[in-house]
Every structure is written in structure tokens, then in C-alpha cells.
Short mmCIF file of C-alpha atoms and ligand atoms in Angstrom, two decimals:
data_model
loop_
_atom_site.label_atom_id
_atom_site.label_comp_id
_atom_site.label_asym_id
_atom_site.label_seq_id
_atom_site.Cartn_x
_atom_site.Cartn_y
_atom_site.Cartn_z
CA ALA A 1 -52.92 -126.24 0.33
CA ALA A 2 -49.75 -128.25 -0.06
CA LYS A 3 -50.21 -128.21 -3.78
CA ALA A 4 -50.79 -124.48 -3.86
CA ALA A 5 -47.67 -123.90 -1.79
CA GLY A 6 -45.72 -126.09 -4.13
CA GLY A 7 -47.07 -124.12 -7.06
CA ASP A 8 -46.05 -120.86 -5.46
CA ARG A 9 -42.60 -122.14 -4.82
CA ALA A 10 -42.31 -123.25 -8.41
CA CYS A 11 -43.38 -119.78 -9.57
CA ALA A 12 -40.92 -118.06 -7.26
CA TYR A 13 -38.24 -120.37 -8.51
CA ARG A 14 -39.02 -119.55 -12.12
CA ALA A 15 -39.06 -115.83 -11.47
CA ASP A 16 -35.64 -116.14 -9.81
CA MET A 17 -34.33 -118.07 -12.75
CA GLU A 18 -35.52 -115.38 -15.12
CA GLN A 19 -34.04 -112.66 -12.96
CA ASP A 20 -30.83 -114.59 -12.96
CA MET A 21 -30.97 -115.04 -16.72
CA VAL A 22 -31.61 -111.34 -17.21
CA GLY A 23 -28.70 -110.59 -14.89
CA ARG A 24 -26.45 -112.95 -16.77
CA VAL A 25 -27.31 -111.50 -20.14
CA ALA A 26 -26.69 -107.99 -18.80
CA LEU A 27 -23.39 -109.01 -17.26
CA ALA A 28 -22.31 -110.63 -20.51
CA GLN A 29 -23.11 -107.45 -22.43
CA GLU A 30 -21.28 -105.30 -19.92
CA LEU A 31 -18.23 -107.56 -19.91
CA ARG A 32 -18.15 -107.43 -23.69
CA GLU A 33 -17.95 -103.62 -23.48
CA ALA A 34 -15.67 -103.40 -20.47
CA ILE A 35 -12.38 -103.86 -22.30
CA ARG A 36 -13.33 -101.47 -25.09
CA ARG A 37 -14.37 -98.87 -22.52
CA ASP A 38 -11.19 -99.41 -20.54
CA GLU A 39 -13.01 -100.26 -17.30
CA PHE A 40 -10.60 -102.87 -15.92
CA ARG A 41 -7.86 -101.85 -13.51
CA ILE A 42 -4.91 -103.69 -12.05
CA TYR A 43 -4.26 -103.41 -8.35
CA PHE A 44 -0.91 -104.48 -6.93
CA GLU A 45 -0.31 -106.38 -3.73
CA PRO A 46 3.27 -106.43 -2.44
CA MET A 47 5.19 -109.66 -2.07
CA VAL A 48 7.90 -109.41 0.57
CA SER A 49 10.99 -111.47 1.24
CA LEU A 50 13.43 -111.81 4.12
CA GLY A 51 16.85 -110.87 2.81
CA GLU A 52 20.20 -109.84 4.23
CA THR A 53 18.84 -106.46 5.21
CA GLY A 54 15.53 -107.61 6.61
CA LEU A 55 12.12 -107.53 4.96
CA GLU A 56 11.91 -106.04 1.48
CA ILE A 57 9.29 -105.77 -1.21
CA VAL A 58 10.50 -108.00 -4.04
CA GLY A 59 7.46 -108.19 -6.26
CA GLN A 60 3.82 -107.35 -6.85
CA GLU A 61 0.84 -109.56 -7.55
CA ALA A 62 -1.45 -108.11 -10.20
CA LEU A 63 -5.10 -108.37 -9.10
CA ILE A 64 -7.84 -107.29 -11.45
CA ARG A 65 -10.67 -104.90 -10.51
CA TRP A 66 -13.58 -103.71 -12.61
CA GLU A 67 -14.51 -100.08 -12.35
CA HIS A 68 -18.14 -100.64 -13.23
CA PRO A 69 -19.90 -97.46 -14.38
CA GLN A 70 -22.93 -98.09 -12.11
CA ARG A 71 -21.83 -100.57 -9.48
CA GLY A 72 -18.44 -99.12 -8.57
CA LEU A 73 -15.22 -101.03 -8.06
CA LEU A 74 -15.87 -104.78 -8.37
CA ALA A 75 -13.64 -107.52 -6.95
CA PRO A 76 -12.75 -110.50 -9.14
CA ILE A 77 -15.26 -112.79 -7.41
CA ALA A 78 -18.06 -110.66 -8.92
CA PHE A 79 -17.08 -111.41 -12.51
CA ILE A 80 -14.11 -113.78 -12.94
CA PRO A 81 -16.05 -117.03 -12.29
CA PHE A 82 -18.73 -115.85 -14.76
CA ALA A 83 -16.05 -114.89 -17.28
CA GLU A 84 -14.51 -118.35 -16.93
CA GLU A 85 -17.89 -119.98 -17.52
CA THR A 86 -18.70 -117.90 -20.57
CA GLY A 87 -15.30 -117.63 -22.23
CA PHE A 88 -14.78 -113.89 -21.64
CA ILE A 89 -11.81 -114.90 -19.51
CA ARG A 90 -9.78 -115.24 -22.70
CA ASP A 91 -9.91 -111.51 -23.42
CA ILE A 92 -9.62 -110.60 -19.76
CA ASP A 93 -6.50 -112.69 -19.15
CA ARG A 94 -4.96 -111.29 -22.31
CA TRP A 95 -5.74 -107.76 -21.13
CA VAL A 96 -4.23 -108.40 -17.67
CA LEU A 97 -1.13 -109.99 -19.14
CA ARG A 98 -0.54 -107.03 -21.43
CA ALA A 99 -1.38 -104.37 -18.83
CA ALA A 100 0.84 -106.00 -16.20
CA ALA A 101 3.72 -106.29 -18.67
CA GLN A 102 3.30 -102.63 -19.64
CA GLU A 103 3.46 -101.69 -15.98
CA LEU A 104 6.59 -103.84 -15.57
CA ALA A 105 8.15 -101.95 -18.49
CA ARG A 106 7.43 -98.67 -16.66
CA TRP A 107 8.98 -100.02 -13.46
CA ALA A 108 12.13 -100.91 -15.40
CA GLU A 109 12.61 -97.17 -16.02
CA ASP A 110 12.11 -96.27 -12.37
CA PRO A 111 15.08 -96.72 -9.98
CA ALA A 112 12.69 -97.30 -7.05
CA ARG A 113 10.85 -100.09 -8.87
CA ARG A 114 13.22 -101.69 -11.35
CA HIS A 115 14.03 -104.59 -9.01
CA LEU A 116 10.38 -105.66 -8.77
CA GLY A 117 8.87 -108.74 -10.33
CA VAL A 118 5.21 -109.13 -11.22
CA SER A 119 2.93 -112.13 -10.63
CA ILE A 120 -0.04 -112.55 -12.92
CA ASN A 121 -3.03 -114.83 -12.29
CA ILE A 122 -4.06 -116.91 -15.27
CA SER A 123 -7.23 -118.94 -15.41
CA SER A 124 -6.30 -122.59 -15.91
CA ALA A 125 -8.49 -123.01 -19.01
CA GLN A 126 -6.65 -120.11 -20.60
CA PHE A 127 -3.29 -121.44 -19.46
CA LEU A 128 -4.04 -124.73 -21.21
CA SER A 129 -5.41 -123.18 -24.40
CA GLU A 130 -3.43 -123.65 -27.58
CA GLU A 131 -2.96 -119.94 -28.13
CA PHE A 132 -1.55 -119.16 -24.71
CA GLY A 133 2.16 -119.52 -25.48
CA GLN A 134 1.73 -117.33 -28.56
CA MET A 135 -0.17 -114.73 -26.52
CA VAL A 136 2.69 -114.56 -24.02
CA ARG A 137 5.30 -114.23 -26.78
CA GLU A 138 3.35 -111.39 -28.37
CA VAL A 139 3.15 -109.50 -25.09
CA LEU A 140 6.88 -110.00 -24.45
CA ASP A 141 7.68 -108.71 -27.94
CA GLU A 142 5.38 -105.73 -27.64
CA THR A 143 6.63 -104.59 -24.25
CA GLY A 144 10.27 -105.72 -24.36
CA VAL A 145 10.15 -106.65 -20.67
CA ASP A 146 12.56 -109.04 -18.98
CA PRO A 147 10.64 -112.37 -18.84
CA THR A 148 12.56 -113.46 -15.74
CA ARG A 149 10.63 -110.77 -13.83
CA ILE A 150 7.31 -112.40 -14.70
CA GLU A 151 5.64 -115.14 -12.71
CA LEU A 152 2.39 -116.74 -13.82
CA GLU A 153 0.05 -118.08 -11.14
CA VAL A 154 -2.27 -120.98 -11.85
CA THR A 155 -4.42 -123.05 -9.53
CA GLU A 156 -4.41 -126.84 -9.61
CA GLY A 157 -8.02 -127.08 -10.83
CA THR A 158 -8.40 -128.09 -14.43
CA LEU A 159 -4.65 -127.93 -14.87
CA LEU A 160 -4.49 -131.46 -13.57
CA SER A 161 -7.14 -132.68 -15.98
CA ASN A 162 -4.45 -132.50 -18.62
CA LEU A 163 -1.09 -133.08 -17.00
CA GLY A 164 0.73 -133.64 -20.28
CA LEU A 165 -0.39 -130.33 -21.74
CA ALA A 166 0.20 -128.50 -18.44
CA ARG A 167 3.74 -129.82 -18.42
CA THR A 168 4.44 -128.86 -22.04
CA THR A 169 3.04 -125.37 -21.48
CA MET A 170 5.12 -124.89 -18.35
CA MET A 171 8.30 -126.06 -20.09
CA ASP A 172 7.59 -123.70 -22.97
CA LEU A 173 7.04 -120.71 -20.65
CA ARG A 174 10.10 -121.56 -18.61
CA SER A 175 12.21 -121.70 -21.75
CA LEU A 176 11.25 -118.04 -22.17
CA GLY A 177 12.47 -117.32 -18.64
CA ILE A 178 9.03 -117.01 -17.01
CA SER A 179 8.39 -118.75 -13.68
CA ILE A 180 5.32 -120.70 -12.70
CA ALA A 181 3.56 -120.60 -9.34
CA LEU A 182 0.86 -122.94 -8.09
CA ASP A 183 -1.69 -120.67 -6.40
CA ASP A 184 -3.95 -121.55 -3.46
CA PHE A 185 -1.80 -124.59 -2.85
CA GLY A 186 -3.26 -127.14 -0.47
CA THR A 187 -6.93 -126.42 -1.16
CA GLY A 188 -7.36 -128.78 -4.11
CA PHE A 189 -8.26 -132.41 -3.68
CA SER A 190 -5.54 -133.61 -5.95
CA SER A 191 -2.81 -136.05 -5.17
CA LEU A 192 0.62 -134.63 -4.56
CA SER A 193 2.29 -136.87 -7.09
CA TYR A 194 1.77 -134.36 -9.89
CA LEU A 195 4.39 -132.14 -8.25
CA ARG A 196 6.92 -134.68 -9.40
CA ASP A 197 5.85 -134.27 -13.03
CA LEU A 198 5.25 -130.53 -13.30
CA PRO A 199 8.10 -128.02 -13.58
CA VAL A 200 6.72 -125.63 -10.97
CA ASP A 201 8.94 -122.91 -9.46
CA VAL A 202 6.79 -121.65 -6.59
CA LEU A 203 4.07 -122.96 -4.27
CA LYS A 204 1.74 -120.35 -2.80
CA ILE A 205 0.19 -121.64 0.40
CA ASP A 206 -3.47 -120.75 0.58
CA ARG A 207 -4.37 -118.28 3.29
CA SER A 208 -7.14 -120.50 4.65
CA PHE A 209 -4.52 -122.43 6.62
CA LEU A 210 -3.30 -119.31 8.38
CA GLY A 211 -6.65 -118.30 9.84
CA GLY A 212 -6.79 -121.18 12.28
CA LEU A 213 -3.11 -121.12 13.13
CA SER A 214 -3.56 -120.40 16.82
CA ASP A 215 -6.27 -122.95 17.60
CA SER A 216 -5.92 -125.56 14.91
CA LYS A 217 -3.16 -128.08 15.35
CA ALA A 218 -4.31 -129.61 12.06
CA ASN A 219 -3.66 -126.34 10.21
CA ARG A 220 -0.24 -125.97 11.81
CA THR A 221 0.62 -129.53 10.84
CA ILE A 222 -0.53 -129.00 7.26
CA LEU A 223 1.50 -125.77 6.99
CA GLU A 224 4.59 -127.49 8.35
CA GLY A 225 4.03 -130.31 5.88
CA ILE A 226 3.78 -127.92 2.92
CA ILE A 227 6.88 -126.02 4.04
CA GLY A 228 8.80 -129.30 4.29
CA LEU A 229 7.46 -130.47 0.95
CA ALA A 230 8.59 -127.29 -0.82
CA SER A 231 12.04 -127.35 0.70
CA GLY A 232 12.46 -131.05 -0.06
CA LEU A 233 11.43 -130.53 -3.66
CA GLY A 234 13.58 -127.42 -4.00
CA VAL A 235 10.55 -125.29 -4.86
CA ALA A 236 10.17 -121.73 -3.55
CA LEU A 237 7.34 -121.01 -1.17
CA VAL A 238 5.11 -117.99 -0.62
CA ALA A 239 2.76 -117.73 2.35
CA GLU A 240 -0.39 -115.82 1.34
CA GLY A 241 -2.75 -113.88 3.55
CA VAL A 242 -0.42 -113.04 6.44
CA GLU A 243 -2.36 -110.60 8.61
CA THR A 244 -0.65 -110.56 12.01
CA PRO A 245 2.95 -110.24 13.27
CA ALA A 246 2.43 -113.50 15.16
CA GLN A 247 1.52 -115.39 11.97
CA PHE A 248 4.58 -113.91 10.30
CA ALA A 249 6.85 -114.88 13.20
CA TRP A 250 5.52 -118.43 13.24
CA LEU A 251 6.00 -118.89 9.48
CA ARG A 252 9.47 -117.39 9.66
CA ALA A 253 10.48 -119.71 12.45
CA LYS A 254 9.30 -122.64 10.34
CA GLY A 255 11.60 -121.56 7.51
CA CYS A 256 9.26 -119.56 5.27
CA ARG A 257 11.02 -116.61 3.58
CA THR A 258 8.49 -114.97 1.25
CA PHE A 259 5.11 -113.57 2.23
CA GLN A 260 2.05 -111.64 1.15
CA GLY A 261 -0.90 -110.36 3.11
CA TYR A 262 -2.58 -107.36 4.65
CA LEU A 263 0.21 -107.12 7.26
CA PHE A 264 2.57 -105.98 4.49
CA GLY A 265 0.13 -104.23 2.20
CA ARG A 266 -3.29 -104.44 0.63
CA PRO A 267 -3.85 -104.35 -3.11
CA VAL A 268 -3.58 -100.72 -4.30
CA ASP A 269 -3.65 -99.08 -7.71
CA GLU A 270 -0.04 -97.89 -7.60
CA ALA A 271 2.64 -100.43 -6.67
CA GLN A 272 3.89 -99.80 -3.15
CA THR A 273 7.68 -99.76 -2.77
CA GLN A 274 8.20 -99.15 0.96
CA LEU A 275 6.98 -101.07 3.97
CA ALA A 276 5.68 -99.16 6.97
CA PRO A 277 8.59 -98.79 9.47
CA GLU A 278 6.87 -100.92 12.12
CA VAL A 279 6.33 -103.71 9.58
CA SER A 280 9.85 -103.43 8.25
CA ALA A 281 11.12 -103.78 11.83
CA LEU A 282 9.46 -107.21 12.08
CA GLY A 283 12.08 -108.48 9.67
CA GLY A 284 14.94 -107.60 12.01
CA HIS A 285 17.13 -110.10 13.78
CA GLY A 286 15.60 -111.75 16.78
CA GLY A 287 12.32 -112.33 14.99
CA ASP A 288 13.10 -116.03 14.98
CA ARG A 289 13.15 -116.10 18.74
CA ALA A 290 9.92 -114.22 19.34
CA VAL A 291 7.67 -117.05 18.39
CA SER A 292 7.13 -119.28 21.34
CA GLY A 293 4.28 -117.12 22.66
CA GLN A 294 0.81 -116.60 21.24
CA ILE A 295 0.27 -117.08 17.54
P1 C2E B 1 -5.48 -115.10 -5.37
O1 C2E B 1 -4.66 -115.06 -6.60
O2 C2E B 1 -5.23 -116.22 -4.42
O3 C2E B 1 -5.27 -113.68 -4.69
C1 C2E B 1 -5.28 -113.47 -3.30
C2 C2E B 1 -6.57 -112.82 -2.85
O4 C2E B 1 -6.55 -112.69 -1.42
C3 C2E B 1 -6.77 -111.40 -3.37
O5 C2E B 1 -8.19 -111.17 -3.47
C4 C2E B 1 -6.19 -110.56 -2.24
O6 C2E B 1 -6.72 -109.24 -2.20
C5 C2E B 1 -6.65 -111.34 -1.05
N1 C2E B 1 -5.73 -111.16 0.10
C6 C2E B 1 -4.40 -110.93 0.08
N2 C2E B 1 -3.89 -110.83 1.31
C7 C2E B 1 -4.93 -111.03 2.16
C8 C2E B 1 -5.04 -111.05 3.60
O7 C2E B 1 -4.08 -110.86 4.34
N3 C2E B 1 -6.28 -111.29 4.11
C9 C2E B 1 -7.36 -111.49 3.32
N4 C2E B 1 -8.53 -111.71 3.93
N5 C2E B 1 -7.30 -111.47 1.97
C10 C2E B 1 -6.09 -111.25 1.40
P2 C2E B 1 -8.85 -110.64 -4.80
O8 C2E B 1 -8.03 -109.51 -5.37
O9 C2E B 1 -10.28 -110.40 -4.50
O10 C2E B 1 -8.70 -111.85 -5.81
C11 C2E B 1 -9.41 -113.05 -5.63
C12 C2E B 1 -9.02 -114.09 -6.66
O11 C2E B 1 -9.44 -113.70 -7.96
C13 C2E B 1 -7.51 -114.30 -6.78
O12 C2E B 1 -7.04 -115.13 -5.75
C14 C2E B 1 -7.42 -114.93 -8.16
O13 C2E B 1 -7.71 -116.31 -8.09
C15 C2E B 1 -8.55 -114.23 -8.91
N6 C2E B 1 -7.96 -113.15 -9.72
C16 C2E B 1 -7.55 -111.91 -9.34
N7 C2E B 1 -7.06 -111.21 -10.38
C17 C2E B 1 -7.14 -112.03 -11.46
C18 C2E B 1 -6.80 -111.88 -12.85
O14 C2E B 1 -6.25 -110.86 -13.29
N8 C2E B 1 -7.04 -112.95 -13.69
C19 C2E B 1 -7.61 -114.10 -13.21
N9 C2E B 1 -7.81 -115.11 -14.09
N10 C2E B 1 -7.94 -114.29 -11.92
C20 C2E B 1 -7.72 -113.26 -11.05
MG1 MG B 2 -2.79 -115.37 -7.09
MG1 MG B 3 -3.83 -117.39 -3.86
MG1 MG B 4 -7.15 -117.44 -4.06
#
């Protein structure tokens, strides 16, 4: 009986594998067509900063979506990891870069949006590829946008497998005026010493640390550490995934000045330029004092 059960399991396993293979082949075919059929969309999530006049939207993060003809609007998790595995990411990242720059060029003509910057996520393999610098130059030439309004976001991941190349690429991009952000900062297992060697402009604190803010002293300590690290290194900091006024107040009191998260706005297909009045009011004076209570 044991043997039969084992056999059944083996069969089920094989059937799953085949299903999976069929699914992968289909996905690959669909991805191949997706750019040609113009099925990708960019959604924009506001990035807000505390300035003289309170909280203002200063930029937008470009987040890809796939308007799949059968399956509806797909989030990046449904296809970006697969695209990275199979190499389709090259065309996708190029598409996003171009589409985001074209949008930035439109904003430059619009008084309500011309002050905005755009942040673009780049897969680290693509970032480290030989053609990347050339790809960026082409897009800048084509669109004529101001490079100082562009920020490229990369995660530590494979970036650190080739520090020398990462550094050269970053220097090259910075010489064009583009800034570099390290995304999901704090979630990698890497040593911090690479921060000394890489010309990074911005650290984006991963939102996973914010979730446990109220009950996790460890998370609070890590956040405080990252905030101190950024200020000591003279690197700008963005707190991602801020969902509640209490999280915002806590971060603000700790010295954080730039934020993203559902509290300020979700990703939408047309860049948002105004904060809701009640959210805008959170940026008023006195916010620094209202933190001692519940997080
Ligand atoms: P990311 O760059 O760290 O983007 C932040 C993700 O967190 C986004 O998910 C955003 O919608 C979500 N988020 C923002 N604020 C909140 C919040 O307050 N609460 C919660 N629960 N979530 C929040 P999304 O759009 O699904 O993107 C997931 C990841 O996919 C991105 O993480 C990025 O690594 C990758 N990605 C997105 N667009 C692109 C792209 O154009 N190219 C590449 N290579 N990767 C992309
Ligand atoms: Mg990002
Ligand atoms: Mg992130
Ligand atoms: Mg992330």
C-alpha cells in the first residue's frame, strides 16, 4: 500500500510539473506578445515630502501592471519574477523606462505636474547589463527629459554580486544627473559595508519594518538604526508602506522627511497631484508632538 501511495504521489507530482510547464510556456508566449499588443500599463504611487508648507507630493513611483486580455489587471508579482528568470525583463524594463520618461515629458508641459520626479524600478540583472547605460542614454535623447527628475530604484540582490560593476554603472548614471535609490533596504542579508563603496543617493526602508511598529521593539530599533545610518552617511531616506497617521507621526518624530504608502495614495493610472485635505493636515506643525501615544 505504501508503495502504491508513493506511486500515486509521484504521478500527481509529475502531472503538476507538466501543468506548470504548460503554464510557463503559455506565460512566455503571452509575455512575448504583451509589449507588441501594448498590454503593459504604468501606475503611479505618490511620494510625499515634508517641506516648508507641510506635506507635498514631490514625485511618483512607476509601478508596472499587465492588462492581461483574459486574466485582467496583473500585479508585478504575477510576472516580474518569471520575466527575470527567463530574460523577458530586458524588454520590460526598457519599456517601463521609456514609458515613464514619456510620461515625465508630458508632466513637464503641465503646470500642476512639472515639479514632479519619477522613480523607476530596474531589475538588478538589467541594471548590471552592459547595454543598460546605452539604453538610458537613448531614452533620454528620445524624450528630452531632465535627467535630474529621474531616480532609478534597485534592490541589493545581485547588485552586490558585482560591486565593481554596480559602482561603475552608478557613477555613469549619476554623471548624467540621474539618482540611484536602494529599494527594500534592510531586507537583504548583505553587510552594510557596501554602502561605503556605492554612490547611492537614497535608501528606501522596506515596509515590512513598519507593520510591527507598535508591538515590535526590534522593528523600532532597526528603523531608528536605518534612519541614523542614512543621516550619518548623508543619504536621503524614504519610508515605504506608511499606512496610518501614527506610523507617519512616529517616523516624522524620528527625523524621516519623505514617505510613500497607502496613507498618501495608492498606485493609480494617472499621477495624483493633490493629497486629501485630512492627509495634508497631518503635515502641519505640531505633528512632531503628537507621537508619544499609540503607534
Ligand atoms: P517596490 O518597488 O518595493 O514597490 C512597492 C510595492 O508596495 C508596490 O507593489 C506598492 O503598490 C506596494 N505598496 C505601496 N505602499 C503600500 C502600503 O502602504 N501598504 C502595502 N501593503 N503595500 C504598499 P507592486 O506595485 O505590487 O510592486 C511590487 C514590486 O514589483 C515592486 O516593489 C518592485 O520590486 C516590482 N516592480 C514594480 N514595477 C516594476 C517595474 O516596472 N520593473 C521592475 N523590474 N520591477 C517592478
Ligand atoms: Mg520600488
Ligand atoms: Mg520597495
Ligand atoms: Mg518591494
